[in-house]
Structures are given as structure tokens and as C-alpha cells.
mmCIF file of C-alpha atoms in Angstrom:
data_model
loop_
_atom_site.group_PDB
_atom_site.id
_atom_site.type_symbol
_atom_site.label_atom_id
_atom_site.label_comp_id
_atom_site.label_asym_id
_atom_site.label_seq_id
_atom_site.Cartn_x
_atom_site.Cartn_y
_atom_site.Cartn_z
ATOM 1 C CA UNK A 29 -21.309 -161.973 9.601
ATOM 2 C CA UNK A 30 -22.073 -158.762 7.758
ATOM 3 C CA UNK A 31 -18.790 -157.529 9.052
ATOM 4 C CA UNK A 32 -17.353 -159.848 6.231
ATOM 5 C CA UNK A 33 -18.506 -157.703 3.416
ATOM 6 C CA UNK A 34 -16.438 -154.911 5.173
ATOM 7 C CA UNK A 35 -13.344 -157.049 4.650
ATOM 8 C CA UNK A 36 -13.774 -158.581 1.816
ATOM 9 C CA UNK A 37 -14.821 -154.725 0.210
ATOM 10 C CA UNK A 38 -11.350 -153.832 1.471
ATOM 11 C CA UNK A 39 -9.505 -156.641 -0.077
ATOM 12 C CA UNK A 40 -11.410 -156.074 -3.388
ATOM 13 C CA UNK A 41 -11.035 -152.214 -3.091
ATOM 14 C CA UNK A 42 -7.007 -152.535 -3.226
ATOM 15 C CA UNK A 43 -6.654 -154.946 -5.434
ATOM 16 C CA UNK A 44 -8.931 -152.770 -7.900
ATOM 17 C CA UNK A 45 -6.783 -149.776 -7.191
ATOM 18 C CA UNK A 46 -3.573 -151.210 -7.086
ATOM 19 C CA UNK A 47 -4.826 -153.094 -10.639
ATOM 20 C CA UNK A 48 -6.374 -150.087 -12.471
ATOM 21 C CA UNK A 49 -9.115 -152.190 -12.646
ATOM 22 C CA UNK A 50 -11.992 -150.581 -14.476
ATOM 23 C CA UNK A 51 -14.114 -152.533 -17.040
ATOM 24 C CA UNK A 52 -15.197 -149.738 -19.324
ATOM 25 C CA UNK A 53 -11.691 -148.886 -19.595
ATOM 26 C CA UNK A 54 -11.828 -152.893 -21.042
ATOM 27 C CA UNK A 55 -14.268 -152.573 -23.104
ATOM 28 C CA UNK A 56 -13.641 -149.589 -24.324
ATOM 29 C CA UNK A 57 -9.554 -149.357 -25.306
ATOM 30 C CA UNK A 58 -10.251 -153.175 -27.392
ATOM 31 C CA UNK A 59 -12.535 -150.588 -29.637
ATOM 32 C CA UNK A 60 -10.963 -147.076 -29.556
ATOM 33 C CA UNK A 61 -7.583 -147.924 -28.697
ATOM 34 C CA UNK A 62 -6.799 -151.254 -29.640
ATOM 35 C CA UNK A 63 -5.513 -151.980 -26.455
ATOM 36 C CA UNK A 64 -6.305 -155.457 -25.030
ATOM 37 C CA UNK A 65 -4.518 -155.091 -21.133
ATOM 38 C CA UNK A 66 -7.756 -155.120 -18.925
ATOM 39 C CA UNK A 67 -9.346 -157.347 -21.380
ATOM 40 C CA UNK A 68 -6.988 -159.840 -20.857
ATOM 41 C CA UNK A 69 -6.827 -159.538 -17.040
ATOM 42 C CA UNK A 70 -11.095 -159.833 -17.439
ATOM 43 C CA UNK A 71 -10.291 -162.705 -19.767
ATOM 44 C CA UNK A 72 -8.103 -164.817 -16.857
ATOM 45 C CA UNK A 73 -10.381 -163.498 -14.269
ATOM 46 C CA UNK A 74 -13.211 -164.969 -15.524
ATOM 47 C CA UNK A 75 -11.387 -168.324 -16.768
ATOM 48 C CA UNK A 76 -10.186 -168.945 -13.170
ATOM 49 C CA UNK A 77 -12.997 -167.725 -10.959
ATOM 50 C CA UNK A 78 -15.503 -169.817 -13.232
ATOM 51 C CA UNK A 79 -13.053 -172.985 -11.613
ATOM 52 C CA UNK A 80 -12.582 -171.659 -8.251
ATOM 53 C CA UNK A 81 -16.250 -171.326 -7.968
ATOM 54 C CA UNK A 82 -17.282 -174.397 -9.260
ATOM 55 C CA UNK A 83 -14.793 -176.039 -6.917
ATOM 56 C CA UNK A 84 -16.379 -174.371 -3.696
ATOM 57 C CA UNK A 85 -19.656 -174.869 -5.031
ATOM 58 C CA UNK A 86 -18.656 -179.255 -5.546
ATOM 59 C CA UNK A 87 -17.233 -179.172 -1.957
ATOM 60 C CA UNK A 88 -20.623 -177.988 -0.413
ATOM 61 C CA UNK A 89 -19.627 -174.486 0.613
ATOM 62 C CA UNK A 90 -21.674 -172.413 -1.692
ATOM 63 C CA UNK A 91 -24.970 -173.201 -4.179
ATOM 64 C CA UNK A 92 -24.405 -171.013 -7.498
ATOM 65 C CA UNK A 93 -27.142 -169.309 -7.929
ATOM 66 C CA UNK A 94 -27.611 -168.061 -11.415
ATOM 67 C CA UNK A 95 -29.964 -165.076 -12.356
ATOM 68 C CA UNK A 96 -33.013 -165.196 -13.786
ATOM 69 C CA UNK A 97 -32.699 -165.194 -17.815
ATOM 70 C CA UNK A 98 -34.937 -162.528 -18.965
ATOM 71 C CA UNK A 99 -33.921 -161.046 -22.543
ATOM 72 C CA UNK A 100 -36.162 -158.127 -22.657
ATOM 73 C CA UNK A 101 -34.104 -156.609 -19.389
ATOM 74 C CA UNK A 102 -30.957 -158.388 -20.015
ATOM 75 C CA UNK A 103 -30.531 -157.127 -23.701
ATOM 76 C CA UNK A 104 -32.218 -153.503 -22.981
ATOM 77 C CA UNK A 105 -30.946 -152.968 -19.720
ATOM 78 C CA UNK A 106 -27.386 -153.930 -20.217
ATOM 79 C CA UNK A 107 -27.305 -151.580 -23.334
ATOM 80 C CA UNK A 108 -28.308 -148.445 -21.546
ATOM 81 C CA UNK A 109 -25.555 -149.635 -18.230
ATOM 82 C CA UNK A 110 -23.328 -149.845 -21.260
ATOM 83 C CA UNK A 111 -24.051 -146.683 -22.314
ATOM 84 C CA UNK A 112 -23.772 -145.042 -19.031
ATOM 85 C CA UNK A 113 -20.551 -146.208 -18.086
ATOM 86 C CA UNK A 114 -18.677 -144.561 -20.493
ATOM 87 C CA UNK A 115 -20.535 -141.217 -19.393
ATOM 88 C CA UNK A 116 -20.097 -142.030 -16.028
ATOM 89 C CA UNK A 117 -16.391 -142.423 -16.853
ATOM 90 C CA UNK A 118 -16.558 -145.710 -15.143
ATOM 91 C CA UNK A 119 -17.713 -148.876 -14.726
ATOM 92 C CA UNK A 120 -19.994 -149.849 -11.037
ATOM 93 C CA UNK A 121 -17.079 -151.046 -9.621
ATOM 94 C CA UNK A 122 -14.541 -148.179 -11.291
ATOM 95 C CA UNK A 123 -16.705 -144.936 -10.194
ATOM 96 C CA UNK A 124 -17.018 -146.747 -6.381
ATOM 97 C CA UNK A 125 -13.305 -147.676 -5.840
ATOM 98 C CA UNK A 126 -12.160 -144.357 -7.547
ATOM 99 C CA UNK A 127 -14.039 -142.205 -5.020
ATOM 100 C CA UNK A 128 -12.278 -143.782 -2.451
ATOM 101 C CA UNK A 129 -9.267 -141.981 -4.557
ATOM 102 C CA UNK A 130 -10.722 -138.532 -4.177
ATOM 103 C CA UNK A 131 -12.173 -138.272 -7.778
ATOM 104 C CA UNK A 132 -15.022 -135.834 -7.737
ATOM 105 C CA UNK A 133 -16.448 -137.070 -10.609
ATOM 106 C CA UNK A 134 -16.702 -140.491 -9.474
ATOM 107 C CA UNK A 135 -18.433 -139.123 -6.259
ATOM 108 C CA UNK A 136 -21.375 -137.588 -8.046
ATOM 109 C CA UNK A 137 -21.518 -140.172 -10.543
ATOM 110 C CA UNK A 138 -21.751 -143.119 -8.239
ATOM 111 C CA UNK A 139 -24.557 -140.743 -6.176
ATOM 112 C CA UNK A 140 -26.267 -140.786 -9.090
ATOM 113 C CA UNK A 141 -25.858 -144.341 -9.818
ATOM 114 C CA UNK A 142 -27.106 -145.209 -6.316
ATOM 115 C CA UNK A 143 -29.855 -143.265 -5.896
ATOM 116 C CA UNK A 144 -31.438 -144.141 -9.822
ATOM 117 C CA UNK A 145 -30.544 -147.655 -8.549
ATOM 118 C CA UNK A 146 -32.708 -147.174 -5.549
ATOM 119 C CA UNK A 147 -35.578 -145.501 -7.522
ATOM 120 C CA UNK A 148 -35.712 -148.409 -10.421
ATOM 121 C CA UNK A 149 -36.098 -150.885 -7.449
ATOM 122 C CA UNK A 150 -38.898 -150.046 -5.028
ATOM 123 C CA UNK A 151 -39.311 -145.987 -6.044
ATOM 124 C CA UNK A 152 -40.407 -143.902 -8.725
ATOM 125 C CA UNK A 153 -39.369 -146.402 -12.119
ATOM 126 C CA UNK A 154 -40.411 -149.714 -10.328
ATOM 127 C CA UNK A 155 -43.479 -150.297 -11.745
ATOM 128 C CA UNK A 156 -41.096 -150.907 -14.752
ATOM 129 C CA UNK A 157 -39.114 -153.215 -13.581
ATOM 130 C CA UNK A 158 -42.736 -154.973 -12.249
ATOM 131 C CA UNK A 159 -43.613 -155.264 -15.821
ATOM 132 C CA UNK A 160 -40.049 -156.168 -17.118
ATOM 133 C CA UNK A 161 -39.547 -159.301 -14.221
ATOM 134 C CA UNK A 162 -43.311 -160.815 -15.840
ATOM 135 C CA UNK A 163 -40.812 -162.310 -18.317
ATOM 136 C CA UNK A 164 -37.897 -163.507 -16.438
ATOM 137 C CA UNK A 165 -37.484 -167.294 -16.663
ATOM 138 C CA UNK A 166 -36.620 -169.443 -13.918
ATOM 139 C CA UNK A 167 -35.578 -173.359 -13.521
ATOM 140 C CA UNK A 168 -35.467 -175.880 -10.778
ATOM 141 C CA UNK A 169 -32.316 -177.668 -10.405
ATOM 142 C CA UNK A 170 -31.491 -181.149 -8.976
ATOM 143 C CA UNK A 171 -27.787 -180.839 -9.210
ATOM 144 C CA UNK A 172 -26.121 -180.424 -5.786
ATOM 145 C CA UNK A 173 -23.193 -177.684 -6.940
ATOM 146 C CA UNK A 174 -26.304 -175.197 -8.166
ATOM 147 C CA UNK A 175 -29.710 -173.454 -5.728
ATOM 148 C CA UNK A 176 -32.954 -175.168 -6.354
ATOM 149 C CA UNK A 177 -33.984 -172.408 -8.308
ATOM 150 C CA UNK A 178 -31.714 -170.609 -10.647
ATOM 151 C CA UNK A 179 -31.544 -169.146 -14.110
ATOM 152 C CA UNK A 180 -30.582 -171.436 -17.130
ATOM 153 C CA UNK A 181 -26.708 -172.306 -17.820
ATOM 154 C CA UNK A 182 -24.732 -173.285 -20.707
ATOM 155 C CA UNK A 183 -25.063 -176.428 -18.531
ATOM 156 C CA UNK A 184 -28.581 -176.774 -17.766
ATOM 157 C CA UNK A 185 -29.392 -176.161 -21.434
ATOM 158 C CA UNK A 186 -27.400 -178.831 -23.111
ATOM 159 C CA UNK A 187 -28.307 -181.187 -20.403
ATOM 160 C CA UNK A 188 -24.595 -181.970 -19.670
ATOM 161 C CA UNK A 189 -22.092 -181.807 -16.587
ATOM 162 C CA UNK A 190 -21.113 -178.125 -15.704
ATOM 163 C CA UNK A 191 -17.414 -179.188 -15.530
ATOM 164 C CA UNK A 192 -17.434 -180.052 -18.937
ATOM 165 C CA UNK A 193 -19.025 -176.267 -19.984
ATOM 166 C CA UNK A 194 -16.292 -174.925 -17.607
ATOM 167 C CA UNK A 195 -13.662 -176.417 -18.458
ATOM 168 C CA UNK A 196 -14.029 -175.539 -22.257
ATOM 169 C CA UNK A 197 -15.092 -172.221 -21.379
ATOM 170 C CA UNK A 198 -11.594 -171.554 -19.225
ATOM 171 C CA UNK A 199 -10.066 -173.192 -22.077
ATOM 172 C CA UNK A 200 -10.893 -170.600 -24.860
ATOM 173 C CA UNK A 201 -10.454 -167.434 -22.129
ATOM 174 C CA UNK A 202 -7.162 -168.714 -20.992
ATOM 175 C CA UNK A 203 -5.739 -169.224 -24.520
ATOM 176 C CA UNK A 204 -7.219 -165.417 -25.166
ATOM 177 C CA UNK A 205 -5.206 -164.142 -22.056
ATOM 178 C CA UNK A 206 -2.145 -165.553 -23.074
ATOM 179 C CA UNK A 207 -2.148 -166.518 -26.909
ATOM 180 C CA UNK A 208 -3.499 -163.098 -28.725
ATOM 181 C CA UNK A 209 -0.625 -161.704 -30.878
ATOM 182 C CA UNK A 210 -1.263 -158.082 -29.478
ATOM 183 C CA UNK A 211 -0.121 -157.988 -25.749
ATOM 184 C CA UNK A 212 -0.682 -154.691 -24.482
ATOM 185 C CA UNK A 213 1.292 -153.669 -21.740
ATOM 186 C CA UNK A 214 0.915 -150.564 -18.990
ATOM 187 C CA UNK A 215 3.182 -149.898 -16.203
ATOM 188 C CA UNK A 216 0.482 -151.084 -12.911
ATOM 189 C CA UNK A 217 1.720 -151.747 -9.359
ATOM 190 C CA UNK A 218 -0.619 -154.740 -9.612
ATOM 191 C CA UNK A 219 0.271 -156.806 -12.862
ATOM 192 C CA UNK A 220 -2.715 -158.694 -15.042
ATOM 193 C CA UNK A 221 -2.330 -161.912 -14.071
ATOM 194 C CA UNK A 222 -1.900 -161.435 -10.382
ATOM 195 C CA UNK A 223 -4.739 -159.354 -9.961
ATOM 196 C CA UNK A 224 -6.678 -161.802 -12.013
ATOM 197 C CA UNK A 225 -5.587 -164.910 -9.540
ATOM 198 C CA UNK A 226 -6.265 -162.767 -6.443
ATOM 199 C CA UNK A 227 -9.959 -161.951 -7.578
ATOM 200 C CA UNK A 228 -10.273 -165.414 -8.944
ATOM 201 C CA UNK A 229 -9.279 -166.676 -5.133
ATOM 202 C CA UNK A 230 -11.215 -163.852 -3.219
ATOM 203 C CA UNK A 231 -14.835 -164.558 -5.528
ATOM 204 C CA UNK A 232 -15.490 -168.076 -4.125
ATOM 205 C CA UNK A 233 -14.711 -166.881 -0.812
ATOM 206 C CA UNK A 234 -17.040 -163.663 -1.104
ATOM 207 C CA UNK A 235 -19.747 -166.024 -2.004
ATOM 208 C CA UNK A 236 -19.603 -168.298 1.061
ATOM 209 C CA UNK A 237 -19.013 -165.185 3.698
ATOM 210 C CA UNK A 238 -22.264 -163.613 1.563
ATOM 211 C CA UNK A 239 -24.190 -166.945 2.167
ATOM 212 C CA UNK A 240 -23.885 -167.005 5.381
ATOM 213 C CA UNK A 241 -25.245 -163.628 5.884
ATOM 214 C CA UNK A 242 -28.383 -165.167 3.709
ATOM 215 C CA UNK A 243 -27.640 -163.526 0.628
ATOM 216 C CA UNK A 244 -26.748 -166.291 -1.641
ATOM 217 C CA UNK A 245 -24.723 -164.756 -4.369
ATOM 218 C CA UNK A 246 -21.131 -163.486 -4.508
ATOM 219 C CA UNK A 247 -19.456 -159.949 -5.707
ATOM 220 C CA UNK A 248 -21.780 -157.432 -6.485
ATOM 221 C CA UNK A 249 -22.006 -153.617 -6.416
ATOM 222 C CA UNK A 250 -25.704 -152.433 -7.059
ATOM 223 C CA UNK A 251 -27.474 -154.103 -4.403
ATOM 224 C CA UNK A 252 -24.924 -152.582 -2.153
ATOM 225 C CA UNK A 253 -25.325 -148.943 -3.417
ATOM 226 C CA UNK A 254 -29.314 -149.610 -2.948
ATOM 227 C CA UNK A 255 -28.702 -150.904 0.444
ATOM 228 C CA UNK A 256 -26.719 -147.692 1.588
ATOM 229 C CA UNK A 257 -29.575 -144.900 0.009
ATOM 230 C CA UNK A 258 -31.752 -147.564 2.146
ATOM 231 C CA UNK A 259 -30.200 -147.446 5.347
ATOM 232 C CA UNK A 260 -29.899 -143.568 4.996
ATOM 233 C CA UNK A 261 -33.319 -142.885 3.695
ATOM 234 C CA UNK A 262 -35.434 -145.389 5.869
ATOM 235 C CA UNK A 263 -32.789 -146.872 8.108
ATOM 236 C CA UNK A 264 -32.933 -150.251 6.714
ATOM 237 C CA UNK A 265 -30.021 -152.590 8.047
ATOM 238 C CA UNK A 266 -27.245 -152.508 7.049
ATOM 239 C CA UNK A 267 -26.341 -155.649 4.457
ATOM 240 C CA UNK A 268 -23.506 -157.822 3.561
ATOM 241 C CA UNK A 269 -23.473 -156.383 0.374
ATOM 242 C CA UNK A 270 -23.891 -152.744 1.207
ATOM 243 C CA UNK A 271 -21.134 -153.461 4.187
ATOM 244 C CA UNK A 272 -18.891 -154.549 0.937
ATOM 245 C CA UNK A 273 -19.243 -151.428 -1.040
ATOM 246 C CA UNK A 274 -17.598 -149.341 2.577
ATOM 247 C CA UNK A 275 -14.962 -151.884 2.414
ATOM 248 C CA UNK A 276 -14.225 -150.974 -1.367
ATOM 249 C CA UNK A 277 -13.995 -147.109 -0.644
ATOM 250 C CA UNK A 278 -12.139 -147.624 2.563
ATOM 251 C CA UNK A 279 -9.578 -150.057 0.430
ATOM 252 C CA UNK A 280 -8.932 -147.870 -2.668
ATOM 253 C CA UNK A 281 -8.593 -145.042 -0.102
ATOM 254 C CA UNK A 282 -5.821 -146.643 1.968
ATOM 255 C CA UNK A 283 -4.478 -148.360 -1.038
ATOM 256 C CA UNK A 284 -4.320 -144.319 -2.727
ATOM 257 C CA UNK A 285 -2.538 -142.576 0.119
ATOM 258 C CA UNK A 286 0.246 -145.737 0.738
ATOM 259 C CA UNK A 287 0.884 -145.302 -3.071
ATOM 260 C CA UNK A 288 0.665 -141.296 -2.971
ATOM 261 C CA UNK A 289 -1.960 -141.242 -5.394
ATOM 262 C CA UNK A 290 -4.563 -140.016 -3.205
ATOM 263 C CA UNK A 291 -5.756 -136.762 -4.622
ATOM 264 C CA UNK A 292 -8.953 -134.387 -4.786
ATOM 265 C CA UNK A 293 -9.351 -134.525 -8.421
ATOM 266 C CA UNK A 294 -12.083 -131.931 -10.635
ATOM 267 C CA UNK A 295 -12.588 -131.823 -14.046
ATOM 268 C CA UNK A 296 -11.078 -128.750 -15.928
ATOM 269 C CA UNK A 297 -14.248 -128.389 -17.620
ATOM 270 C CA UNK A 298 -17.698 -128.127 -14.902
ATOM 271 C CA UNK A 299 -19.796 -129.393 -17.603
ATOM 272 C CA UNK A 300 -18.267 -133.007 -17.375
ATOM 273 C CA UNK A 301 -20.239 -133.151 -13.540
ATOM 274 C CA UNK A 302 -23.537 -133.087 -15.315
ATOM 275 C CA UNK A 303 -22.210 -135.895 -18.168
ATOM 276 C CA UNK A 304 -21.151 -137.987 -14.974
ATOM 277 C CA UNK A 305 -24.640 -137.593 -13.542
ATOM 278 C CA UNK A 306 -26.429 -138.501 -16.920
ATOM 279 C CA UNK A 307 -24.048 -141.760 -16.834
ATOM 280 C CA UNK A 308 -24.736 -142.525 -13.070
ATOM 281 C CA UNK A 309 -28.265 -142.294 -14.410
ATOM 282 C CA UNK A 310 -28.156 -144.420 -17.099
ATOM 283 C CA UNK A 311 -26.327 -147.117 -14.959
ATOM 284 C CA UNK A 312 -28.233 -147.393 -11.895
ATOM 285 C CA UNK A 313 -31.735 -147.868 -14.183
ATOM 286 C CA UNK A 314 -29.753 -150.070 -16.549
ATOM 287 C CA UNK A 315 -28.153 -152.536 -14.094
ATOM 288 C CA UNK A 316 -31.215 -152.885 -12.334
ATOM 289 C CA UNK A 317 -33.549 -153.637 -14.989
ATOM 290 C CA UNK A 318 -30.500 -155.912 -16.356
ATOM 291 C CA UNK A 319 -30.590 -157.698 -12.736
ATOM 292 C CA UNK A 320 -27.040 -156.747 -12.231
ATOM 293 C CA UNK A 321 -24.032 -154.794 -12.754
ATOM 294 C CA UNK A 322 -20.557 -155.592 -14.929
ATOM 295 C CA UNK A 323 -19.756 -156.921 -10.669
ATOM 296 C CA UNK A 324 -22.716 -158.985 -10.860
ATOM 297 C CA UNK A 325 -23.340 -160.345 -13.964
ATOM 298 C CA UNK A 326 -20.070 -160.129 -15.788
ATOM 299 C CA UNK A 327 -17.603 -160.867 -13.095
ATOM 300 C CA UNK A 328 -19.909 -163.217 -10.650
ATOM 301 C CA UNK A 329 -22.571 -164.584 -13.047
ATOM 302 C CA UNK A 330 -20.597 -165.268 -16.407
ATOM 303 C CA UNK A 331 -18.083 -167.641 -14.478
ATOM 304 C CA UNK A 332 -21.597 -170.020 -13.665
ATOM 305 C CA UNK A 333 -21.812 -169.784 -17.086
ATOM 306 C CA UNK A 334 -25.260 -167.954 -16.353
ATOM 307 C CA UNK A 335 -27.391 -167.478 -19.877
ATOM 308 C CA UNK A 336 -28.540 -164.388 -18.528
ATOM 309 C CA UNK A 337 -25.508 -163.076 -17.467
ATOM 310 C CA UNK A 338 -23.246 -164.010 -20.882
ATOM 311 C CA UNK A 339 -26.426 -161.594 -22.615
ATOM 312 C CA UNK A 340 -26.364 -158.664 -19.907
ATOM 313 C CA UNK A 341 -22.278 -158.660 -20.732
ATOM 314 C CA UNK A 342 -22.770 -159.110 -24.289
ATOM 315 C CA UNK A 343 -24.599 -155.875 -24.276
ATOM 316 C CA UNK A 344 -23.248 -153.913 -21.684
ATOM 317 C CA UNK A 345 -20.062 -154.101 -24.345
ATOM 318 C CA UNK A 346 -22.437 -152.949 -27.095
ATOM 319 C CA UNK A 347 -23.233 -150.229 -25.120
ATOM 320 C CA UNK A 348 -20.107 -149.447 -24.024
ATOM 321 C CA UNK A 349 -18.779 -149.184 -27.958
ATOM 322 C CA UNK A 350 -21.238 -147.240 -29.030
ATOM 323 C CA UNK A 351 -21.518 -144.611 -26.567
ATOM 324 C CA UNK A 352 -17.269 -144.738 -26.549
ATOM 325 C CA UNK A 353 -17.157 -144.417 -30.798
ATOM 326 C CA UNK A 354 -19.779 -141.521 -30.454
ATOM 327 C CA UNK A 355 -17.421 -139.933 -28.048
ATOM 328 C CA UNK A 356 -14.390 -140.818 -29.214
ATOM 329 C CA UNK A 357 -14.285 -143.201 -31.894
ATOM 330 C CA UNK A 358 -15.659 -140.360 -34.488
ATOM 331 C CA UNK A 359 -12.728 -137.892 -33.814
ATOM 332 C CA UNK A 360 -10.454 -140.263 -34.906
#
């Protein structure tokens, strides 16, 4: 079954190239541009997945699984991915499906990404993240829809019926999509909304091809980058999730070329390789001590309404705005 990351990672890889779909571009252009297009497309996304998930999840195909909440690495780790992303010039997700484009700069930054990843996990920073885990918290669940042991919800917390949470929660996102009086437009062979629908349909279907693999969880990026160094370095097998990040690369790349926007791209200035390494540095220690990536916490674990997950995103945005306003915000 790991051969289903490989086609899922495909699926996902077009639809993020034919979208432009890159969250730092998101988070950033609401600050420095005032441009709300991907965060609107993020907004449906998430308002739709957190539904199609729950539905699989009620029909016995998946158990959400929720991440641990642990504020120390949540808050701290998720500012520093934050940060990174905007060096790296893009998001987990944007620097993986835009070397399958034939940007250079996305090649070294998602090496660098991957192999800090690797190094925070079981290598050279992990007695960090040792120290940092002592104070993740942890709950055991009796509701069928959820794992026996997950991370607090909205849900869990109040004590209530994760529909109802839901339900509100795609409420509010759906009338930000569509009821915000600045609508931001961009010419995209992909529009917002169908984009959003397609990843809303592919997420729940991600998750069930992942279970079955045992790997209970859906979309995700970092684990997969880990798994590659691994497989290299001490030829570890090969994982759904790793299999999924191939698929990705392979998809933006055939997605690029039928478009004819496959191109070697370099920077004009050389310097911007080593800012692109400093990012891919920053994110690989930052989503791992976070426990996950804008993938897997803000598009996989904020839809299961995750506590853990809503405070990684929360400040992998802070991040993101300060590092951007330093960068560009100032100039202005």
C-alpha cells in the first residue's frame, strides 16, 4: 500500500502547481500586500476538509488522530518554521512541489529542510526535542470517530459533540471565503475554490490509504522528507509518507512541462542560495519541534480541530509576518 502515497503525492503535486498553492505566499500577501487570494482558498480548504474528514472518520474508515498539545514546541517551534519559510521562499509543501518545477532555490532549500528535519529527530538536535516532548499532553478518547489516544480538541475540551465544533468552525471559514469585502483575484489555471474542493476530497482519502500502510494520520510533508534522508543515509524503507513527497515532485513536474512552465530557474543574486539554506534550516528544526509542518498541522490537524495544531498555525503566521515585515514590510 505504500504505492498509494506515490499517487496520492501526484494528485496533490498538480493540484498545488496548477493552484499556486503556497502558504507563506498566504500568510504573507494578507500582511504585506493586502491580498487575501490563497487565504481564502486556505480558508475553504480547511472549512470543507474539517467535514470531509469528519465524515470518513463517522463512517469507520479513518480514526483522527490529533497531535499531542504541547505549547512550549507548538508556540516556539511554529515561530521559528514561520520564520523560515519566508527565507526559504516557501512554505514545506511550496519549496517541495516547486522543485519539481526546476527552481534551484527550492532544491537547496528543501535539502536543507530535510536534512535539519532529520537531525532534530534522531541526530545531532534530538536530545532537544527529548526534553521538549517531556511536556506534550496526551488524552484517551472513547469516541468512535477519534484514536484512543490523541491530543485535546475544541471538542474534547468543552465536552461536546465534534459535529457541533465543526460545523461552527466551517461556518465562520466559509463566510470568510466568500463574504470578506476584499476579493483578491490572480489569473491561476486552477481557480480558489476548485482547488480548495479537490484537496478537501483528496485529504480524507490520503488518510485512509495512509492508515492502511499503519501510519494513522493524513497529508504531511516532514515525516516524508525525514523518511527519504533515512532511506538514503541508512536504507530505512521506504514509507507511505516519504513515497508521497516523490509523488508531489513527480506531479508539479508533469503538471510544469504540460503547462510550459517547466524551467531551470537561479536567482540573479548567489547570495539568496545561502538565505534559502538558513530558511530550510529554520523549518526543518521548527516543524519538528512543532510536531508538524503548515501540511501537517495547518492543513491536516486544524480541520480535527486539534488544540495543538490551531497554536502551531497561530504561530507559524506570527512567524511568517515578522520575518516578511523585516524583509519587506519595512521598505514600504
Amino acid at each position: 500500500m505504500v504505492w498509494t502515497g506515490l499517487i496520492i503525492g501526484i494528485i496533490f503535486g498538480v493540484i498545488l502547481q496548477r493552484g499556486r498553492i503556497c502558504f507563506n505566499s498566504a500568510f504573507r500577501d494578507v500582511l504585506i500586500f493586502k491580498d487575501n487570494y490563497l487565504m481564502r482558498l486556505a480558508a475553504l480548504t480547511l472549512a470543507l476538509e474539517s467535514i470531509t474528514l469528519l465524515i470518513f472518520a463517522q463512517a469507520g474508515f479513518i480514526a483522527l488522530a490529533p497531535k499531542p498539545l504541547n505549547w512550549l514546541s507548538n508556540i516556539v517551534g511554529g515561530y521559528i518554521f514561520g520564520l523560515g519559510m519566508v527565507l526559504a521562499g516557501g512554505c514545506a509543501s511550496g519549496v517541495t512541489y516547486r522543485s519539481g518545477e526546476g527552481m534551484t532555490t527550492a532544491w537547496l532549500a528543501a535539502l536543507a529542510y530535510a536534512l535539519t528535519a532529520r537531525a532534530t529527530q534522531g541526530g545531532l538536535f534530538s536530545n532537544w526535542l527529548k526534553w521538549v516532548n517531556q511536556y506534550s499532553i496526551t488524552i484517551d478518547s472513547t469516541n468512535p470517530v477519534y484514536a484512543k489516544k490523541i491530543g485535546p480538541t475544541i471538542a474534547t475540551v468543552l465536552g461536546i459533540n465534534p459535529w457541533i465544533v465543526t460545523i461552527i468552525f466551517a461556518a465562520l471559514l466559509i463566510w470568510y471565503a466568500f463574504g470578506v469585502k476584499n476579493k483578491s483575484e490572480r489569473p491561476s489555471k486552477l481557480n480558489w475554490i476548485a482547488a480548495a474542493v479537490l484537496i478537501a476530497i483528496l485529504a480524507p482519502i490520503a488518510w485512509w490509504t495512509s492508515a492502511k500502510t499503519g501510519r494513522n494520520y493524513g497529508l504531511g510533508i516532514t515525516g516524508g522528507w525525514i523518511n527519504l534522508i533515512s532511506v538514503y543515509t541508512t536504507n530505512a524503507k521506504l514509507s507511505w509518507e516519504g513515497a508521497e513527497i516523490i509523488g508531489i515532485i513527480i506531479g508539479a513536474a508533469i503538471s510544469a512541462v504540460a503547462g510550459k512552465e517547466f524551467k531551470l530557474r537561479m536567482p540573479k543574486n548567489p547570495l539568496t542560495y545561502i538565505q534559502v539554506l538558513v530558511g530550510g534550516f529554520l523549518m526543518g528544526f521548527g516543524a519538528v519541534t512543532a510536531g508538524g509542518c503548515n501540511i501537517g498541522h495547518f492543513l491536516t490537524g486544524v480541520p480535527t480541530l486539534a488544540i495543538s495544531s490551531i497554536v502551531a498555525s497561530i504561530f507559524f503566521i506570527l512567524g511568517n509576518w515578522t520575518m516578511a515585515w523585516i524583509m519587506f514590510g519595512r521598505q514600504k
